[in-house]
Amino acid sequence: MTATVSSRTPARPLKQRSENSRARKSKVGASALTTLTWLIALIFFAPVLWMVLTAFKQESDAASTPPKFIFAPTLDQFSAVLSAGAGSYFLNSLIATGLSTILVIILAVPASYALSIRPVKKTSDVLFFFISTKMLPVVAVIMPIYVIAGQLKVLDNIGTLVVLYTSMNLPIAVWMMRSFFQEVPAEVLEAAQMDGAGLLKTLRTILVPMVAPGLAATALICVIFAWNEFFFALNLTAANAATVPVFLVSQMTSEGLFLAKLSAASVLASLPVVIAGWIAQKQLVRGLSMGAVK
Amino acid sequence: MTTAKTTINPAKLGSSGSRRGTRGRKSQAVDPSLNFSAAEGWRRRAPLLPALIFTIVVTQVPFLLTIWYSLRNWNLLRPGSDQFVFLKNYADIFLNSTFRSAALNSVLITLACVLVAMILGIFLAILLDRSFRGRSVVRTLLITPFLIMPAASATLWSVSMLNPSFGLVNWLTSLLGLPAVDWTSKYPVLSILIALVWQWTPFMMLLVLAGLQAQPKDVLEAAQIDGAGWWKTFAFVTLPQLRRYIELGVLLGAIYVVNTFDQIYLMTAGGPGTASANLPFYIYQRAFLGFDIGQSAAMGVVTVIATIVIATFALRLIFRSFDTKDAL
């Protein structure tokens, strides 16, 4: 900016000087803003950093006052967590999250197709119905679900979690996928129709590839919410089907407070979603804004 | 529903027709094209049905049972207590002061968390909507709290951060010469709010940032040429354009925050006493610790009705703003 000004206005040194100083001032302002942004980001991240640091400490270092910032890092806590049987909980979480996400996509794609590309009657009512189920507080239905699951003998069963996680994420997925479908240009669909492509063929060959980024965003958000879900898992599972959050809580309550071990368990529990979210930031933003507001 | 004569009323909630009909998909604009035969109607409806039936079965059947339970005096601790009592449970909960304080906590926690997280989110989004060194790193750092498992974040805050003897927060305040505070027992609601705001601010920030980046640059330049300063441009140009994103954030945030359970269960267990219990936690307590099925079911029903009423107003408000925007 400064360079163009000075090269273009050699004949007006006064003006140039004032523009220069303005540029310098705004440069100072900009770096102040940048510093502020970095500072806030570090404050927000500090608890996570502290959790990670604590996970690499010995228990005595973890619980020291004042807090220890310099210490000999160790992997003891991670191996303690893993030998405490974390593996089966991770497997359960993986199955419940994976299967429910697949099921959500299988159900949501055709449904949102029906609600956007070829709208059915009462589209808005159906959409409202879907989102209204998200407003149903889960505690209001936990007792009947508990009783029904008990009678069907599916308490402490991953399948139960899969069904519940699917119903938990389906409304959001339908809304998101609908907004992504609406961005598909009408001409493309008309062309497919003229070529005589049926519903399944159009979906498979044209629509799904075109909304693939939206599909990824939807799946990512379903994965986040399913992996992190705690309430159903707490109340409906025990030894066989318990997921990672339940494991985490068992670490907290069963044998007193082991701060470093708890931190290691927290790090391991959060890691898959954090990494997925970091990698797919762009999709995450698109998904969260539901594409709707574009 | 069965014949071709009905036309959809797009204005009822806003939605597809009026919003999208104006953009691109003109051939499928609502009124004429939805006049189709019954067979075509079912053909169009078929892809929707699996999801719809699944959702109805999994969410509505249990809720109908909840209503049925709520009319019964059923406590697992008192065998033989299961009998029909009509609306007695409802009368009881309105006289129950803990229910009232839990309801108040629910409202307070939801409002405060969504409001504070949104204001912070807007502020951070503005800071991030400039190019500067390390911007993507900063964004990555900022979104991390949203990605941390809520159960992990709850234990992190209650144990590592707010613990009175070795928590990081008290160590920091002690550097300023302030006395140690037992946060989770002295200020339980505030402690929960801190953890919740920390978790939800990134969500709001991401949404608002998406809104800022979708802003047409020519409008901003026009405002600048007209001599509007930063603040004026923000208040009169940017903020109105962000409105949808803000509303969406508030709505989605509220849906999730009103159901907050993990943080309360893990940070304060609703305590001390029931000081920090919200409705989800209190209902859970009555059901799984008090074994009072009838009571907790009635509370669930009341919560659902209240949530739906409030949410309907909110949804309609948002849809209206969508429509007026498109009308412009």
mmCIF file with all atom_site columns, C-alpha atoms in Angstrom, chain B residues 104-203:
data_model
loop_
_atom_site.group_PDB
_atom_site.id
_atom_site.type_symbol
_atom_site.label_atom_id
_atom_site.label_alt_id
_atom_site.label_comp_id
_atom_site.label_asym_id
_atom_site.label_entity_id
_atom_site.label_seq_id
_atom_site.pdbx_PDB_ins_code
_atom_site.Cartn_x
_atom_site.Cartn_y
_atom_site.Cartn_z
_atom_site.occupancy
_atom_site.B_iso_or_equiv
_atom_site.pdbx_formal_charge
_atom_site.auth_seq_id
_atom_site.auth_comp_id
_atom_site.auth_asym_id
_atom_site.auth_atom_id
_atom_site.pdbx_PDB_model_num
ATOM 1   C CA . LEU B 1 104 ? -35.268 -21.364 36.657 1.00 0.00 ? 104 LEU B CA 1
ATOM 2   C CA . ASN B 1 105 ? -31.723 -22.749 36.471 1.00 0.00 ? 105 ASN B CA 1
ATOM 3   C CA . SER B 1 106 ? -32.482 -24.236 33.066 1.00 0.00 ? 106 SER B CA 1
ATOM 4   C CA . VAL B 1 107 ? -33.642 -20.886 31.747 1.00 0.00 ? 107 VAL B CA 1
ATOM 5   C CA . LEU B 1 108 ? -30.794 -19.009 33.400 1.00 0.00 ? 108 LEU B CA 1
ATOM 6   C CA . ILE B 1 109 ? -28.057 -21.378 32.206 1.00 0.00 ? 109 ILE B CA 1
ATOM 7   C CA . THR B 1 110 ? -29.420 -21.542 28.666 1.00 0.00 ? 110 THR B CA 1
ATOM 8   C CA . LEU B 1 111 ? -29.951 -17.806 28.273 1.00 0.00 ? 111 LEU B CA 1
ATOM 9   C CA . ALA B 1 112 ? -26.667 -16.789 29.872 1.00 0.00 ? 112 ALA B CA 1
ATOM 10  C CA . CYS B 1 113 ? -24.609 -19.384 28.026 1.00 0.00 ? 113 CYS B CA 1
ATOM 11  C CA . VAL B 1 114 ? -26.108 -18.674 24.607 1.00 0.00 ? 114 VAL B CA 1
ATOM 12  C CA . LEU B 1 115 ? -25.925 -14.918 25.081 1.00 0.00 ? 115 LEU B CA 1
ATOM 13  C CA . VAL B 1 116 ? -22.362 -14.761 26.393 1.00 0.00 ? 116 VAL B CA 1
ATOM 14  C CA . ALA B 1 117 ? -21.104 -17.359 23.921 1.00 0.00 ? 117 ALA B CA 1
ATOM 15  C CA . MET B 1 118 ? -22.723 -15.459 21.053 1.00 0.00 ? 118 MET B CA 1
ATOM 16  C CA . ILE B 1 119 ? -21.262 -12.093 22.047 1.00 0.00 ? 119 ILE B CA 1
ATOM 17  C CA . LEU B 1 120 ? -17.810 -13.602 22.521 1.00 0.00 ? 120 LEU B CA 1
ATOM 18  C CA . GLY B 1 121 ? -18.277 -15.544 19.303 1.00 0.00 ? 121 GLY B CA 1
ATOM 19  C CA . ILE B 1 122 ? -19.098 -12.425 17.301 1.00 0.00 ? 122 ILE B CA 1
ATOM 20  C CA . PHE B 1 123 ? -16.101 -10.642 18.820 1.00 0.00 ? 123 PHE B CA 1
ATOM 21  C CA . LEU B 1 124 ? -13.743 -13.493 17.976 1.00 0.00 ? 124 LEU B CA 1
ATOM 22  C CA . ALA B 1 125 ? -15.186 -13.915 14.501 1.00 0.00 ? 125 ALA B CA 1
ATOM 23  C CA . ILE B 1 126 ? -14.479 -10.258 13.765 1.00 0.00 ? 126 ILE B CA 1
ATOM 24  C CA . LEU B 1 127 ? -10.919 -10.675 15.012 1.00 0.00 ? 127 LEU B CA 1
ATOM 25  C CA . LEU B 1 128 ? -10.497 -13.723 12.792 1.00 0.00 ? 128 LEU B CA 1
ATOM 26  C CA . ASP B 1 129 ? -12.046 -12.132 9.720  1.00 0.00 ? 129 ASP B CA 1
ATOM 27  C CA . ARG B 1 130 ? -8.788  -10.409 8.779  1.00 0.00 ? 130 ARG B CA 1
ATOM 28  C CA . SER B 1 131 ? -5.708  -11.829 7.228  1.00 0.00 ? 131 SER B CA 1
ATOM 29  C CA . PHE B 1 132 ? -2.831  -12.051 9.656  1.00 0.00 ? 132 PHE B CA 1
ATOM 30  C CA . ARG B 1 133 ? 0.065   -14.306 10.414 1.00 0.00 ? 133 ARG B CA 1
ATOM 31  C CA . GLY B 1 134 ? -0.967  -17.667 11.825 1.00 0.00 ? 134 GLY B CA 1
ATOM 32  C CA . ARG B 1 135 ? -4.660  -17.153 11.256 1.00 0.00 ? 135 ARG B CA 1
ATOM 33  C CA . SER B 1 136 ? -5.420  -20.789 10.548 1.00 0.00 ? 136 SER B CA 1
ATOM 34  C CA . VAL B 1 137 ? -3.496  -21.860 13.631 1.00 0.00 ? 137 VAL B CA 1
ATOM 35  C CA . VAL B 1 138 ? -5.465  -19.396 15.744 1.00 0.00 ? 138 VAL B CA 1
ATOM 36  C CA . ARG B 1 139 ? -8.725  -20.690 14.320 1.00 0.00 ? 139 ARG B CA 1
ATOM 37  C CA . THR B 1 140 ? -7.677  -24.237 15.041 1.00 0.00 ? 140 THR B CA 1
ATOM 38  C CA . LEU B 1 141 ? -6.823  -23.346 18.647 1.00 0.00 ? 141 LEU B CA 1
ATOM 39  C CA . LEU B 1 142 ? -10.130 -21.543 19.067 1.00 0.00 ? 142 LEU B CA 1
ATOM 40  C CA . ILE B 1 143 ? -12.376 -24.323 17.773 1.00 0.00 ? 143 ILE B CA 1
ATOM 41  C CA . THR B 1 144 ? -10.773 -26.991 19.933 1.00 0.00 ? 144 THR B CA 1
ATOM 42  C CA . PRO B 1 145 ? -12.999 -26.490 23.015 1.00 0.00 ? 145 PRO B CA 1
ATOM 43  C CA . PHE B 1 146 ? -16.030 -27.306 20.884 1.00 0.00 ? 146 PHE B CA 1
ATOM 44  C CA . LEU B 1 147 ? -14.433 -30.578 19.806 1.00 0.00 ? 147 LEU B CA 1
ATOM 45  C CA . ILE B 1 148 ? -13.396 -31.755 23.284 1.00 0.00 ? 148 ILE B CA 1
ATOM 46  C CA . MET B 1 149 ? -15.741 -34.407 24.639 1.00 0.00 ? 149 MET B CA 1
ATOM 47  C CA . PRO B 1 150 ? -18.170 -32.634 27.023 1.00 0.00 ? 150 PRO B CA 1
ATOM 48  C CA . ALA B 1 151 ? -17.560 -35.250 29.714 1.00 0.00 ? 151 ALA B CA 1
ATOM 49  C CA . ALA B 1 152 ? -13.828 -34.599 29.382 1.00 0.00 ? 152 ALA B CA 1
ATOM 50  C CA . SER B 1 153 ? -14.317 -30.848 29.427 1.00 0.00 ? 153 SER B CA 1
ATOM 51  C CA . ALA B 1 154 ? -16.467 -31.143 32.543 1.00 0.00 ? 154 ALA B CA 1
ATOM 52  C CA . THR B 1 155 ? -13.825 -33.136 34.407 1.00 0.00 ? 155 THR B CA 1
ATOM 53  C CA . LEU B 1 156 ? -11.122 -30.824 33.079 1.00 0.00 ? 156 LEU B CA 1
ATOM 54  C CA . TRP B 1 157 ? -12.878 -27.756 34.438 1.00 0.00 ? 157 TRP B CA 1
ATOM 55  C CA . SER B 1 158 ? -14.001 -29.190 37.740 1.00 0.00 ? 158 SER B CA 1
ATOM 56  C CA . VAL B 1 159 ? -10.726 -30.931 38.559 1.00 0.00 ? 159 VAL B CA 1
ATOM 57  C CA . SER B 1 160 ? -7.801  -29.299 36.772 1.00 0.00 ? 160 SER B CA 1
ATOM 58  C CA . MET B 1 161 ? -9.047  -25.752 36.456 1.00 0.00 ? 161 MET B CA 1
ATOM 59  C CA . LEU B 1 162 ? -11.446 -24.941 39.293 1.00 0.00 ? 162 LEU B CA 1
ATOM 60  C CA . ASN B 1 163 ? -10.254 -27.295 42.024 1.00 0.00 ? 163 ASN B CA 1
ATOM 61  C CA . PRO B 1 164 ? -9.656  -25.219 45.197 1.00 0.00 ? 164 PRO B CA 1
ATOM 62  C CA . SER B 1 165 ? -6.288  -26.732 46.116 1.00 0.00 ? 165 SER B CA 1
ATOM 63  C CA . PHE B 1 166 ? -4.470  -27.491 42.866 1.00 0.00 ? 166 PHE B CA 1
ATOM 64  C CA . GLY B 1 167 ? -6.650  -25.885 40.192 1.00 0.00 ? 167 GLY B CA 1
ATOM 65  C CA . LEU B 1 168 ? -5.010  -23.604 37.672 1.00 0.00 ? 168 LEU B CA 1
ATOM 66  C CA . VAL B 1 169 ? -7.570  -20.806 38.139 1.00 0.00 ? 169 VAL B CA 1
ATOM 67  C CA . ASN B 1 170 ? -6.918  -20.434 41.852 1.00 0.00 ? 170 ASN B CA 1
ATOM 68  C CA . TRP B 1 171 ? -3.189  -20.441 41.231 1.00 0.00 ? 171 TRP B CA 1
ATOM 69  C CA . LEU B 1 172 ? -3.647  -17.572 38.775 1.00 0.00 ? 172 LEU B CA 1
ATOM 70  C CA . THR B 1 173 ? -5.855  -15.585 41.148 1.00 0.00 ? 173 THR B CA 1
ATOM 71  C CA . SER B 1 174 ? -3.373  -16.219 43.952 1.00 0.00 ? 174 SER B CA 1
ATOM 72  C CA . LEU B 1 175 ? -0.711  -14.494 41.828 1.00 0.00 ? 175 LEU B CA 1
ATOM 73  C CA . LEU B 1 176 ? -2.962  -11.445 42.017 1.00 0.00 ? 176 LEU B CA 1
ATOM 74  C CA . GLY B 1 177 ? -3.161  -11.876 45.767 1.00 0.00 ? 177 GLY B CA 1
ATOM 75  C CA . LEU B 1 178 ? -6.735  -13.123 45.825 1.00 0.00 ? 178 LEU B CA 1
ATOM 76  C CA . PRO B 1 179 ? -7.819  -15.788 48.311 1.00 0.00 ? 179 PRO B CA 1
ATOM 77  C CA . ALA B 1 180 ? -8.541  -19.335 47.126 1.00 0.00 ? 180 ALA B CA 1
ATOM 78  C CA . VAL B 1 181 ? -12.130 -20.035 46.151 1.00 0.00 ? 181 VAL B CA 1
ATOM 79  C CA . ASP B 1 182 ? -13.918 -23.382 46.103 1.00 0.00 ? 182 ASP B CA 1
ATOM 80  C CA . TRP B 1 183 ? -15.593 -22.607 42.804 1.00 0.00 ? 183 TRP B CA 1
ATOM 81  C CA . THR B 1 184 ? -17.825 -25.602 42.211 1.00 0.00 ? 184 THR B CA 1
ATOM 82  C CA . SER B 1 185 ? -19.325 -25.579 45.686 1.00 0.00 ? 185 SER B CA 1
ATOM 83  C CA . LYS B 1 186 ? -19.438 -21.830 46.234 1.00 0.00 ? 186 LYS B CA 1
ATOM 84  C CA . TYR B 1 187 ? -20.480 -20.725 42.761 1.00 0.00 ? 187 TYR B CA 1
ATOM 85  C CA . PRO B 1 188 ? -21.825 -23.919 41.188 1.00 0.00 ? 188 PRO B CA 1
ATOM 86  C CA . VAL B 1 189 ? -23.955 -22.280 38.493 1.00 0.00 ? 189 VAL B CA 1
ATOM 87  C CA . LEU B 1 190 ? -21.155 -19.894 37.548 1.00 0.00 ? 190 LEU B CA 1
ATOM 88  C CA . SER B 1 191 ? -18.679 -22.786 37.332 1.00 0.00 ? 191 SER B CA 1
ATOM 89  C CA . ILE B 1 192 ? -20.997 -24.711 35.017 1.00 0.00 ? 192 ILE B CA 1
ATOM 90  C CA . LEU B 1 193 ? -21.516 -21.587 32.941 1.00 0.00 ? 193 LEU B CA 1
ATOM 91  C CA . ILE B 1 194 ? -17.782 -21.065 32.556 1.00 0.00 ? 194 ILE B CA 1
ATOM 92  C CA . ALA B 1 195 ? -17.365 -24.599 31.211 1.00 0.00 ? 195 ALA B CA 1
ATOM 93  C CA . LEU B 1 196 ? -20.401 -24.250 28.930 1.00 0.00 ? 196 LEU B CA 1
ATOM 94  C CA . VAL B 1 197 ? -19.434 -20.866 27.532 1.00 0.00 ? 197 VAL B CA 1
ATOM 95  C CA . TRP B 1 198 ? -15.928 -22.168 26.907 1.00 0.00 ? 198 TRP B CA 1
ATOM 96  C CA . GLN B 1 199 ? -17.410 -25.089 24.990 1.00 0.00 ? 199 GLN B CA 1
ATOM 97  C CA . TRP B 1 200 ? -20.017 -23.141 22.972 1.00 0.00 ? 200 TRP B CA 1
ATOM 98  C CA . THR B 1 201 ? -18.174 -19.920 22.078 1.00 0.00 ? 201 THR B CA 1
ATOM 99  C CA . PRO B 1 202 ? -16.226 -21.654 19.277 1.00 0.00 ? 202 PRO B CA 1
ATOM 100 C CA . PHE B 1 203 ? -19.487 -22.933 17.800 1.00 0.00 ? 203 PHE B CA 1
#
